[in-house]
Amino acid sequence: MASFKRKLYQRLLFFTVLLPISGVLCFSELFFIKEPHDVTVMRKDPVILDCQAHGEAPIAVRWLKNGVMLSESERVYLLSNGSLYISEVESRKGDKSDEGFYQCLAQNKYGAILSQKARLTIASISPFVIQPTSVVVTEGSVARFTCRITASPPPIITWEFNRVTLPLATERITVLPNGVLQIHAVEQGDAGNYRCVATNIANRRRSTEATLTVNPAPGPRPLQRPRIIAGPQNITASLHQSAILECVATGNPKPLISWSRADQKSIDVFNTRVLGNGNLMISDVKLQHAGVYVCRATTPGTRNFTVATANLTVLAPPSLVEWPESLTRPRAGTARFVCQAEGVPLPHITWLKNGEKVHSNGRIKMYSSKLVINQIIPEDDAIYQCLAENEQGSVLSMARLIVVMSEDRPSAPRNIRAETVSSCAILLAWERPLYNSEKVIAYSVHYMKAEGLNNEEYQVVIGNDTTRYIIDDLEPARNYTFYIVAYMPMGASRMSDHVIQHTLEDVPLRAPELSLTSRSPTDIHVSWQPLPPKLSRGAVSAYRLSYRTSTDSTVTSLELPGDCVQHLLDNLQPDTIYLLRIAVATSVGWGEQSAWTSHRTPKASSTKVPLAPELQLEALNCTTILVRWQPPPGSAASIQGFRLFYREESQPEGTPIQLRPQDSQHTIGGLDPRRKYHVKLLAYSFMGEGYQADQTVSTPGCVSVRDRLVPPPPPPHHLYAKSNGSSSVYLHWGRPAFTSGQTVNYTIRCNPVGLQNASLVLYLQTAEQSMLVQDLEPNTRYEFAVRLHVDQLSSPWSPVVYQSTLPEAPTLPPSGVKVTLIEDDTALVSWKQPEEPNVAVTRYTILYASRKAWIAGEWQVLQREGSITMALLENLQPGNVYLVKISASNDVGDGPFSNAVELAVLPEGSPSGQNPWRSGGSTEAKVFSDGFYHLDEKSMTGIIVGVSIALTCIIICVLILVYRGKARKSSATKLREGSGQAPPASSSLAVGNQAENVEALVPMMAGNHFIDTKGGTNLIINSSGPVNTRTQKKSKWRFFNKKETQNPRKEQAQRTGHGMCSYQPGLTVLRYEDESPSSLCQPASLEVLLGPRGDSEGSQNSEGSHETGDSGRYSHDETEMTNLSSGRNTRPPSLRAEDSGGSEDGPGPEGERPHLVVETRDIAETLCGRLSQTPEPSQAALPL
């Protein structure tokens, strides 16, 4: 028994849950099993368009053609399953043709659904749009023919040579599916006649013949840089189709073709292949294939290349990403359906109710992805479909709205009456509901304009204590419709009957804008546009036109009929400024007159100048004006351009905008809302400026949320920018959510980053969701933003995106090329960047060759990075004259080479006086006009002044040190008198650390040594004083060589003669000294101090320089550090020998040990060298 009750409760619960939603589920029984699809057939062939619907019977099926119900006939009729059968397809012109879009409509008791669109196309092939043309080429080069034809279905293209079919692909011949024939390495046998053959199921067509003439090559082909003669073009391909990007290049040697993407993404290797000698074919195109493709032609084995780019746009049919769901709502409630789709271009959303298009009204509002139904009534119970379509196709999704009725709700208000109070107010009155009126808690008054579609509905809620209400925010001379709804706690009543009432007329709100032109020096043609109803506020009954000269206060007025929109003023004075204005009247009275508009009549002259263009102005939104014009009749050929002037009312006229002769429109952006602007346009030719056309226009106000009950649309989203070349950028953006079914325009703002002049900001207009912005500067970073305009609503600007245009190949060579011989076989070449703006240089190519090699065409090549402007030419042969030239390059291509600069390399046997780099310290240098560059007068003056100041400072410092050294001679002697037993090495170092107050003197250096800013020097000091090494031959400059060349014998001789030791600049020198008597000091202390006469190149240990790159930037600090023979922690040989227990020449453990000496003797005594004594291992210098 318990089990029976449990089953009974489960069944009752099941029916309780199922019954309320059964209405929602039942509609799903109406759906399509088969829908029609696109089909292409031959004329006179039969065709069947499938349509089978399933659902609760009975189901009625009807067909629509191009949105109109299709009537059956003997030739066109329905089959039993609902499909459409056409026995013989006709291709007559007009409505008698069977071509078009077909849809089937299925209906049962729940509603109706509409199928997707199917296009019926009759196979055809048109004449050739592009015929092949004859060409003349040189033997060994490339020949190219092209043809184009329109056909359905797409034709197969083949080519014939002398009326014999060519193969589709060989080693030299390539036939592309888009109608291009390429012949590489042309031979004499290729000369002849070629024609294109297009074939599909409808017919076959042959083009006219084109002749290929092959001229013999004049001789060996010279070297030629790569050049793309047929680059890829911007193309648009549908999803799953094929896309072909052509790329044909010439050059000697034959260039190599490679492909890449500008966004650095990899190319799909599975669906991509190369046709012929570099053409890229993408089969089964997908959305990820969209982008900018770069064709690069490169000379084999070099970095010489050139590039061409093209954008591939992939179109995709709509696909739904969010579907509407079925809803159950009470009467007077609100229902919201959501439908979102994606595709390229972005699909347009249309809502259908039982197969018919839904229009916006007061209760029903449509947005891009939403359908909102307010104040639901029983008639809203239906099947709703979301139709997303673009040029690639369509897709539908459906949902049902079930309206639930209630018996306890009040009836609708009765006897609605409306009475006009004024031009902007109407009195509305009604009676209470017949049933349940005592339960009413409030009334809702709804009103909207009676004419037109997509009108906004306004709502006012009032209390239940009145049945009268005055609506006072209406427009004059307009029809309005009203209805009232009563509310109670349980819900709302049904809508009352609708009533329509007309507001009274009023005086016009303002006058129209005037357009002024002159046909001759003595007339002005005045025209204007009729005022819209919102501004006229009634039927216009008359116009009053007034005019006067700028110097006369007498005003002449004319009254014109209300249907007049133009008037010609004649018998005027030439070359005179006239002021004109106009006023408008309705049956109520005259409105305010417009402001004065000025116009100058042309000069009376026999010179024939261009007439005034036909000017039209349109305010696209509150900040943008579109200027359109037509060239004056008969003057288009002689026009050199146009000049456009515009100014705000009561403001001075600005600088004119220069426009090209082929331009016919211009957009003026960045204006202020609710302002009047005067626009003037004139054409000019060789004869002078033509007649001007004047017109005024007012920008509307930017509608805010407070002005409208609906918010303004959001800005476009997903703004994407990519470079399409050195002067163009491709933009694409998404359409945001806003009211559908209305015309949408977009404004693109473009300006270089950091632009200060707001007048140079570029504003472009389009109705599409993409644009190719052209005429930009190369290698410049731009910022882009987009806003949309719909129904006088302007969205905010989208977030800014930044994109840089691609650089152009350099068109100028590097400037200031100079070559200097710095060694017998080495020269330094320097240059400056090309003197052209916005050109990026990534590398430089240096070509140099002797005259003999230049005649043979044998150049030596060096390449340097774009940031380096110096290079070293090595291994030059003495006695030759070298030619040097340089070019700049970047990723786009190579620039021209500079003029060749000559460099003379002297023979080996030339006297030293003739070679400035071999002279023994001489500062004289012979300047050669063919290779060396001159020092200007300012440089020589600076050098002389600098050297003089340096020598003066050195002499002063020497005198000061000599004087102070004598005063400290006694203290130095005391320090030297120590015990006879020296401490160990560690103890000696400790003693050195304690000698903090002892001042160690650093000897002054001769002119061939230096002291850097940190106190370092290249002077070497040993026990005998400073080391000055003499060499038989001056050391070579090694600014750019990292390897240091040393002469072992010379080094040994220097060690023997001077007792040199390792020395680091800026360190105090300590040495170990035996008790043996030292050699007598040499008297030539001044010579030791200032350095010997003769060679000024420095010692061997300072020879060489540290290379920092080919830019030639180097420092003496780095030079000295790289040339040290040991690091900071390296111990001298004497200490290493002492650590091991002694040395061969040193004393034994019990003998006399060397002691640590800090020398602060007289400068002459300190610097004296012990030239006769050979340094022992125990007498090495120790740096601190």
mmCIF file of N, CA and C in Angstrom, residues 763-859:
data_model
loop_
_atom_site.group_PDB
_atom_site.id
_atom_site.type_symbol
_atom_site.label_atom_id
_atom_site.label_comp_id
_atom_site.label_asym_id
_atom_site.label_seq_id
_atom_site.Cartn_x
_atom_site.Cartn_y
_atom_site.Cartn_z
ATOM 1 N N TYR A 763 40.840 62.761 -39.893
ATOM 2 C CA TYR A 763 39.570 62.132 -39.589
ATOM 3 C C TYR A 763 39.024 61.518 -40.876
ATOM 4 N N LEU A 764 38.686 60.234 -40.807
ATOM 5 C CA LEU A 764 38.174 59.511 -41.971
ATOM 6 C C LEU A 764 36.811 58.926 -41.635
ATOM 7 N N GLN A 765 35.952 58.824 -42.645
ATOM 8 C CA GLN A 765 34.596 58.318 -42.460
ATOM 9 C C GLN A 765 34.412 57.041 -43.277
ATOM 10 N N THR A 766 33.671 56.101 -42.732
ATOM 11 C CA THR A 766 33.345 54.878 -43.449
ATOM 12 C C THR A 766 32.119 54.241 -42.810
ATOM 13 N N ALA A 767 31.430 53.450 -43.602
ATOM 14 C CA ALA A 767 30.306 52.673 -43.092
ATOM 15 C C ALA A 767 30.686 51.217 -42.885
ATOM 16 N N GLU A 768 31.916 50.844 -43.266
ATOM 17 C CA GLU A 768 32.389 49.476 -43.096
ATOM 18 C C GLU A 768 33.073 49.327 -41.746
ATOM 19 N N GLN A 769 33.447 48.101 -41.436
ATOM 20 C CA GLN A 769 34.132 47.813 -40.184
ATOM 21 C C GLN A 769 35.623 47.605 -40.376
ATOM 22 N N SER A 770 36.124 48.105 -41.482
ATOM 23 C CA SER A 770 37.557 48.042 -41.745
ATOM 24 C C SER A 770 37.900 49.164 -42.705
ATOM 25 N N MET A 771 39.155 49.544 -42.696
ATOM 26 C CA MET A 771 39.606 50.613 -43.589
ATOM 27 C C MET A 771 41.111 50.506 -43.744
ATOM 28 N N LEU A 772 41.570 50.812 -44.956
ATOM 29 C CA LEU A 772 42.995 50.907 -45.238
ATOM 30 C C LEU A 772 43.361 52.384 -45.251
ATOM 31 N N VAL A 773 44.043 52.831 -44.198
ATOM 32 C CA VAL A 773 44.450 54.227 -44.076
ATOM 33 C C VAL A 773 45.729 54.413 -44.882
ATOM 34 N N GLN A 774 45.668 55.286 -45.869
ATOM 35 C CA GLN A 774 46.790 55.463 -46.788
ATOM 36 C C GLN A 774 47.414 56.844 -46.636
ATOM 37 N N ASP A 775 48.442 57.076 -47.455
ATOM 38 C CA ASP A 775 49.168 58.355 -47.506
ATOM 39 C C ASP A 775 49.784 58.710 -46.156
ATOM 40 N N LEU A 776 50.327 57.723 -45.448
ATOM 41 C CA LEU A 776 51.009 57.956 -44.184
ATOM 42 C C LEU A 776 52.510 58.086 -44.424
ATOM 43 N N GLU A 777 53.196 58.603 -43.412
ATOM 44 C CA GLU A 777 54.641 58.749 -43.491
ATOM 45 C C GLU A 777 55.314 57.421 -43.155
ATOM 46 N N PRO A 778 56.371 57.053 -43.868
ATOM 47 C CA PRO A 778 57.048 55.785 -43.552
ATOM 48 C C PRO A 778 57.787 55.835 -42.228
ATOM 49 N N ASN A 779 57.910 54.682 -41.605
ATOM 50 C CA ASN A 779 58.677 54.511 -40.369
ATOM 51 C C ASN A 779 58.233 55.505 -39.304
ATOM 52 N N THR A 780 56.914 55.686 -39.177
ATOM 53 C CA THR A 780 56.342 56.623 -38.219
ATOM 54 C C THR A 780 55.320 55.886 -37.369
ATOM 55 N N ARG A 781 55.328 56.149 -36.088
ATOM 56 C CA ARG A 781 54.386 55.526 -35.160
ATOM 57 C C ARG A 781 53.110 56.364 -35.103
ATOM 58 N N TYR A 782 51.983 55.731 -35.389
ATOM 59 C CA TYR A 782 50.696 56.405 -35.406
ATOM 60 C C TYR A 782 49.803 55.837 -34.310
ATOM 61 N N GLU A 783 48.841 56.656 -33.896
ATOM 62 C CA GLU A 783 47.810 56.195 -32.988
ATOM 63 C C GLU A 783 46.459 56.310 -33.685
ATOM 64 N N PHE A 784 45.607 55.299 -33.450
ATOM 65 C CA PHE A 784 44.314 55.211 -34.113
ATOM 66 C C PHE A 784 43.224 55.031 -33.059
ATOM 67 N N ALA A 785 42.065 55.622 -33.331
ATOM 68 C CA ALA A 785 40.883 55.437 -32.499
ATOM 69 C C ALA A 785 39.653 55.526 -33.404
ATOM 70 N N VAL A 786 38.584 54.845 -33.002
ATOM 71 C CA VAL A 786 37.362 54.784 -33.817
ATOM 72 C C VAL A 786 36.173 55.083 -32.915
ATOM 73 N N ARG A 787 35.200 55.810 -33.456
ATOM 74 C CA ARG A 787 33.922 56.012 -32.781
ATOM 75 C C ARG A 787 32.820 55.802 -33.810
ATOM 76 N N LEU A 788 31.630 55.487 -33.331
ATOM 77 C CA LEU A 788 30.512 55.242 -34.246
ATOM 78 C C LEU A 788 29.427 56.290 -34.021
ATOM 79 N N HIS A 789 28.587 56.444 -35.042
ATOM 80 C CA HIS A 789 27.497 57.402 -35.019
ATOM 81 C C HIS A 789 26.245 56.709 -35.541
ATOM 82 N N VAL A 790 25.168 56.818 -34.778
ATOM 83 C CA VAL A 790 23.898 56.225 -35.178
ATOM 84 C C VAL A 790 22.775 57.101 -34.641
ATOM 85 N N ASP A 791 21.916 57.551 -35.544
ATOM 86 C CA ASP A 791 20.733 58.331 -35.172
ATOM 87 C C ASP A 791 21.123 59.519 -34.287
ATOM 88 N N GLN A 792 22.130 60.291 -34.755
ATOM 89 C CA GLN A 792 22.615 61.476 -34.044
ATOM 90 C C GLN A 792 23.231 61.140 -32.685
ATOM 91 N N LEU A 793 23.511 59.874 -32.468
ATOM 92 C CA LEU A 793 24.214 59.464 -31.249
ATOM 93 C C LEU A 793 25.656 59.150 -31.614
ATOM 94 N N SER A 794 26.582 59.633 -30.815
ATOM 95 C CA SER A 794 27.998 59.368 -31.030
ATOM 96 C C SER A 794 28.548 58.653 -29.809
ATOM 97 N N SER A 795 29.249 57.585 -30.076
ATOM 98 C CA SER A 795 29.861 56.835 -28.985
ATOM 99 C C SER A 795 31.157 57.505 -28.556
ATOM 100 N N PRO A 796 31.679 57.161 -27.394
ATOM 101 C CA PRO A 796 33.029 57.626 -27.050
ATOM 102 C C PRO A 796 34.056 57.016 -28.003
ATOM 103 N N TRP A 797 35.249 57.593 -27.987
ATOM 104 C CA TRP A 797 36.334 57.033 -28.794
ATOM 105 C C TRP A 797 36.750 55.682 -28.213
ATOM 106 N N SER A 798 37.075 54.775 -29.100
ATOM 107 C CA SER A 798 37.571 53.475 -28.662
ATOM 108 C C SER A 798 38.957 53.631 -28.038
ATOM 109 N N PRO A 799 39.417 52.626 -27.296
ATOM 110 C CA PRO A 799 40.799 52.695 -26.802
ATOM 111 C C PRO A 799 41.783 52.842 -27.956
ATOM 112 N N VAL A 800 42.804 53.638 -27.722
ATOM 113 C CA VAL A 800 43.772 53.947 -28.768
ATOM 114 C C VAL A 800 44.676 52.743 -29.006
ATOM 115 N N VAL A 801 44.943 52.446 -30.262
ATOM 116 C CA VAL A 801 45.933 51.434 -30.635
ATOM 117 C C VAL A 801 47.058 52.137 -31.388
ATOM 118 N N TYR A 802 48.242 51.573 -31.262
ATOM 119 C CA TYR A 802 49.426 52.167 -31.872
ATOM 120 C C TYR A 802 49.970 51.208 -32.916
ATOM 121 N N GLN A 803 50.432 51.760 -34.012
ATOM 122 C CA GLN A 803 51.024 50.951 -35.065
ATOM 123 C C GLN A 803 52.011 51.818 -35.843
ATOM 124 N N SER A 804 53.133 51.257 -36.168
ATOM 125 C CA SER A 804 54.161 51.957 -36.938
ATOM 126 C C SER A 804 54.125 51.485 -38.385
ATOM 127 N N THR A 805 54.256 52.426 -39.288
ATOM 128 C CA THR A 805 54.368 52.064 -40.696
ATOM 129 C C THR A 805 55.741 51.455 -40.945
ATOM 130 N N LEU A 806 55.802 50.624 -41.968
ATOM 131 C CA LEU A 806 57.072 49.996 -42.311
ATOM 132 C C LEU A 806 58.023 51.046 -42.878
ATOM 133 N N PRO A 807 59.319 50.879 -42.668
ATOM 134 C CA PRO A 807 60.258 51.864 -43.233
ATOM 135 C C PRO A 807 60.387 51.689 -44.736
ATOM 136 N N GLU A 808 60.794 52.748 -45.391
ATOM 137 C CA GLU A 808 61.108 52.686 -46.805
ATOM 138 C C GLU A 808 62.576 52.352 -46.977
ATOM 139 N N ALA A 809 62.870 51.764 -48.110
ATOM 140 C CA ALA A 809 64.279 51.548 -48.426
ATOM 141 C C ALA A 809 64.960 52.902 -48.603
ATOM 142 N N PRO A 810 66.197 53.069 -48.135
ATOM 143 C CA PRO A 810 66.871 54.362 -48.291
ATOM 144 C C PRO A 810 66.947 54.758 -49.758
ATOM 145 N N THR A 811 66.686 56.013 -50.018
ATOM 146 C CA THR A 811 66.770 56.548 -51.379
ATOM 147 C C THR A 811 68.005 57.409 -51.588
ATOM 148 N N LEU A 812 68.721 57.713 -50.510
ATOM 149 C CA LEU A 812 69.948 58.503 -50.600
ATOM 150 C C LEU A 812 71.103 57.705 -50.025
ATOM 151 N N PRO A 813 72.301 57.927 -50.510
ATOM 152 C CA PRO A 813 73.462 57.223 -49.946
ATOM 153 C C PRO A 813 73.913 57.889 -48.654
ATOM 154 N N PRO A 814 74.766 57.231 -47.885
ATOM 155 C CA PRO A 814 75.341 57.885 -46.707
ATOM 156 C C PRO A 814 76.102 59.144 -47.109
ATOM 157 N N SER A 815 76.106 60.119 -46.244
ATOM 158 C CA SER A 815 76.748 61.396 -46.533
ATOM 159 C C SER A 815 78.046 61.518 -45.742
ATOM 160 N N GLY A 816 78.863 62.478 -46.169
ATOM 161 C CA GLY A 816 80.094 62.783 -45.447
ATOM 162 C C GLY A 816 81.076 61.630 -45.389
ATOM 163 N N VAL A 817 81.230 60.893 -46.504
ATOM 164 C CA VAL A 817 82.161 59.751 -46.516
ATOM 165 C C VAL A 817 83.591 60.285 -46.520
ATOM 166 N N LYS A 818 84.405 59.868 -45.542
ATOM 167 C CA LYS A 818 85.794 60.283 -45.420
ATOM 168 C C LYS A 818 86.666 59.064 -45.185
ATOM 169 N N VAL A 819 87.846 59.052 -45.797
ATOM 170 C CA VAL A 819 88.785 57.941 -45.654
ATOM 171 C C VAL A 819 90.123 58.517 -45.222
ATOM 172 N N THR A 820 90.729 57.934 -44.169
ATOM 173 C CA THR A 820 92.003 58.417 -43.624
ATOM 174 C C THR A 820 92.955 57.241 -43.484
ATOM 175 N N LEU A 821 94.172 57.415 -43.986
ATOM 176 C CA LEU A 821 95.198 56.384 -43.850
ATOM 177 C C LEU A 821 95.830 56.524 -42.477
ATOM 178 N N ILE A 822 95.646 55.501 -41.607
ATOM 179 C CA ILE A 822 96.178 55.582 -40.246
ATOM 180 C C ILE A 822 97.409 54.691 -40.057
ATOM 181 N N GLU A 823 97.703 53.793 -40.995
ATOM 182 C CA GLU A 823 98.910 52.983 -40.985
ATOM 183 C C GLU A 823 99.351 52.785 -42.418
ATOM 184 N N ASP A 824 100.462 52.087 -42.577
ATOM 185 C CA ASP A 824 100.958 51.857 -43.934
ATOM 186 C C ASP A 824 99.957 51.060 -44.764
ATOM 187 N N ASP A 825 99.234 50.146 -44.135
ATOM 188 C CA ASP A 825 98.318 49.286 -44.895
ATOM 189 C C ASP A 825 96.912 49.297 -44.321
ATOM 190 N N THR A 826 96.590 50.287 -43.515
ATOM 191 C CA THR A 826 95.278 50.339 -42.866
ATOM 192 C C THR A 826 94.700 51.743 -42.986
ATOM 193 N N ALA A 827 93.402 51.799 -43.290
ATOM 194 C CA ALA A 827 92.709 53.088 -43.423
ATOM 195 C C ALA A 827 91.422 53.051 -42.619
ATOM 196 N N LEU A 828 91.040 54.211 -42.155
ATOM 197 C CA LEU A 828 89.794 54.375 -41.405
ATOM 198 C C LEU A 828 88.789 55.117 -42.277
ATOM 199 N N VAL A 829 87.620 54.511 -42.485
ATOM 200 C CA VAL A 829 86.566 55.142 -43.273
ATOM 201 C C VAL A 829 85.417 55.496 -42.324
ATOM 202 N N SER A 830 84.873 56.693 -42.456
ATOM 203 C CA SER A 830 83.765 57.159 -41.619
ATOM 204 C C SER A 830 82.712 57.798 -42.512
ATOM 205 N N TRP A 831 81.474 57.868 -42.000
ATOM 206 C CA TRP A 831 80.368 58.406 -42.789
ATOM 207 C C TRP A 831 79.258 58.853 -41.846
ATOM 208 N N LYS A 832 78.243 59.458 -42.417
ATOM 209 C CA LYS A 832 77.052 59.867 -41.688
ATOM 210 C C LYS A 832 75.830 59.190 -42.290
ATOM 211 N N GLN A 833 74.748 59.150 -41.510
ATOM 212 C CA GLN A 833 73.524 58.541 -42.008
ATOM 213 C C GLN A 833 72.977 59.303 -43.204
ATOM 214 N N PRO A 834 72.196 58.631 -44.056
ATOM 215 C CA PRO A 834 71.587 59.342 -45.192
ATOM 216 C C PRO A 834 70.747 60.516 -44.709
ATOM 217 N N GLU A 835 70.839 61.607 -45.430
ATOM 218 C CA GLU A 835 70.146 62.832 -45.025
ATOM 219 C C GLU A 835 68.712 62.817 -45.527
ATOM 220 N N GLU A 836 67.910 61.906 -45.011
ATOM 221 C CA GLU A 836 66.486 61.846 -45.330
ATOM 222 C C GLU A 836 65.747 61.415 -44.069
ATOM 223 N N PRO A 837 64.577 62.007 -43.807
ATOM 224 C CA PRO A 837 63.857 61.719 -42.556
ATOM 225 C C PRO A 837 63.119 60.386 -42.621
ATOM 226 N N ASN A 838 62.843 59.841 -41.443
ATOM 227 C CA ASN A 838 61.975 58.671 -41.268
ATOM 228 C C ASN A 838 62.477 57.447 -42.025
ATOM 229 N N VAL A 839 63.776 57.321 -42.156
ATOM 230 C CA VAL A 839 64.347 56.149 -42.809
ATOM 231 C C VAL A 839 65.237 55.437 -41.800
ATOM 232 N N ALA A 840 64.913 54.188 -41.519
ATOM 233 C CA ALA A 840 65.705 53.400 -40.580
ATOM 234 C C ALA A 840 66.796 52.658 -41.349
ATOM 235 N N VAL A 841 67.986 52.661 -40.803
ATOM 236 C CA VAL A 841 69.123 51.965 -41.403
ATOM 237 C C VAL A 841 69.528 50.846 -40.465
ATOM 238 N N THR A 842 69.530 49.627 -40.972
ATOM 239 C CA THR A 842 69.907 48.471 -40.153
ATOM 240 C C THR A 842 71.328 47.992 -40.437
ATOM 241 N N ARG A 843 71.883 48.365 -41.587
ATOM 242 C CA ARG A 843 73.257 47.952 -41.879
ATOM 243 C C ARG A 843 73.821 48.845 -42.993
ATOM 244 N N TYR A 844 75.139 48.879 -43.047
ATOM 245 C CA TYR A 844 75.865 49.589 -44.091
ATOM 246 C C TYR A 844 76.736 48.581 -44.836
ATOM 247 N N THR A 845 76.878 48.789 -46.126
ATOM 248 C CA THR A 845 77.728 47.953 -46.974
ATOM 249 C C THR A 845 78.842 48.830 -47.524
ATOM 250 N N ILE A 846 80.096 48.437 -47.264
ATOM 251 C CA ILE A 846 81.260 49.178 -47.722
ATOM 252 C C ILE A 846 81.935 48.366 -48.814
ATOM 253 N N LEU A 847 82.080 48.958 -49.980
ATOM 254 C CA LEU A 847 82.797 48.345 -51.089
ATOM 255 C C LEU A 847 84.092 49.118 -51.310
ATOM 256 N N TYR A 848 85.237 48.412 -51.410
ATOM 257 C CA TYR A 848 86.494 49.085 -51.711
ATOM 258 C C TYR A 848 87.329 48.163 -52.584
ATOM 259 N N ALA A 849 88.089 48.774 -53.448
ATOM 260 C CA ALA A 849 88.920 48.028 -54.391
ATOM 261 C C ALA A 849 89.971 48.965 -54.951
ATOM 262 N N SER A 850 91.109 48.403 -55.302
ATOM 263 C CA SER A 850 92.123 49.183 -56.006
ATOM 264 C C SER A 850 91.652 49.465 -57.424
ATOM 265 N N ARG A 851 92.381 50.355 -58.091
ATOM 266 C CA ARG A 851 91.942 50.708 -59.444
ATOM 267 C C ARG A 851 91.984 49.488 -60.364
ATOM 268 N N LYS A 852 92.996 48.644 -60.199
ATOM 269 C CA LYS A 852 93.078 47.453 -61.044
ATOM 270 C C LYS A 852 91.925 46.506 -60.756
ATOM 271 N N ALA A 853 91.622 46.299 -59.452
ATOM 272 C CA ALA A 853 90.501 45.411 -59.116
ATOM 273 C C ALA A 853 89.163 46.030 -59.518
ATOM 274 N N TRP A 854 89.079 47.364 -59.446
ATOM 275 C CA TRP A 854 87.825 48.040 -59.848
ATOM 276 C C TRP A 854 87.548 47.845 -61.329
ATOM 277 N N ILE A 855 88.605 47.915 -62.123
ATOM 278 C CA ILE A 855 88.423 47.696 -63.573
ATOM 279 C C ILE A 855 87.962 46.279 -63.831
ATOM 280 N N ALA A 856 88.452 45.327 -63.027
ATOM 281 C CA ALA A 856 88.033 43.929 -63.190
ATOM 282 C C ALA A 856 86.706 43.637 -62.517
ATOM 283 N N GLY A 857 86.137 44.616 -61.834
ATOM 284 C CA GLY A 857 84.857 44.408 -61.155
ATOM 285 C C GLY A 857 84.963 43.611 -59.880
ATOM 286 N N GLU A 858 86.133 43.573 -59.283
ATOM 287 C CA GLU A 858 86.351 42.785 -58.066
ATOM 288 C C GLU A 858 86.375 43.735 -56.859
ATOM 289 N N TRP A 859 85.268 43.809 -56.185
ATOM 290 C CA TRP A 859 85.145 44.652 -54.990
ATOM 291 C C TRP A 859 85.276 43.800 -53.739
#
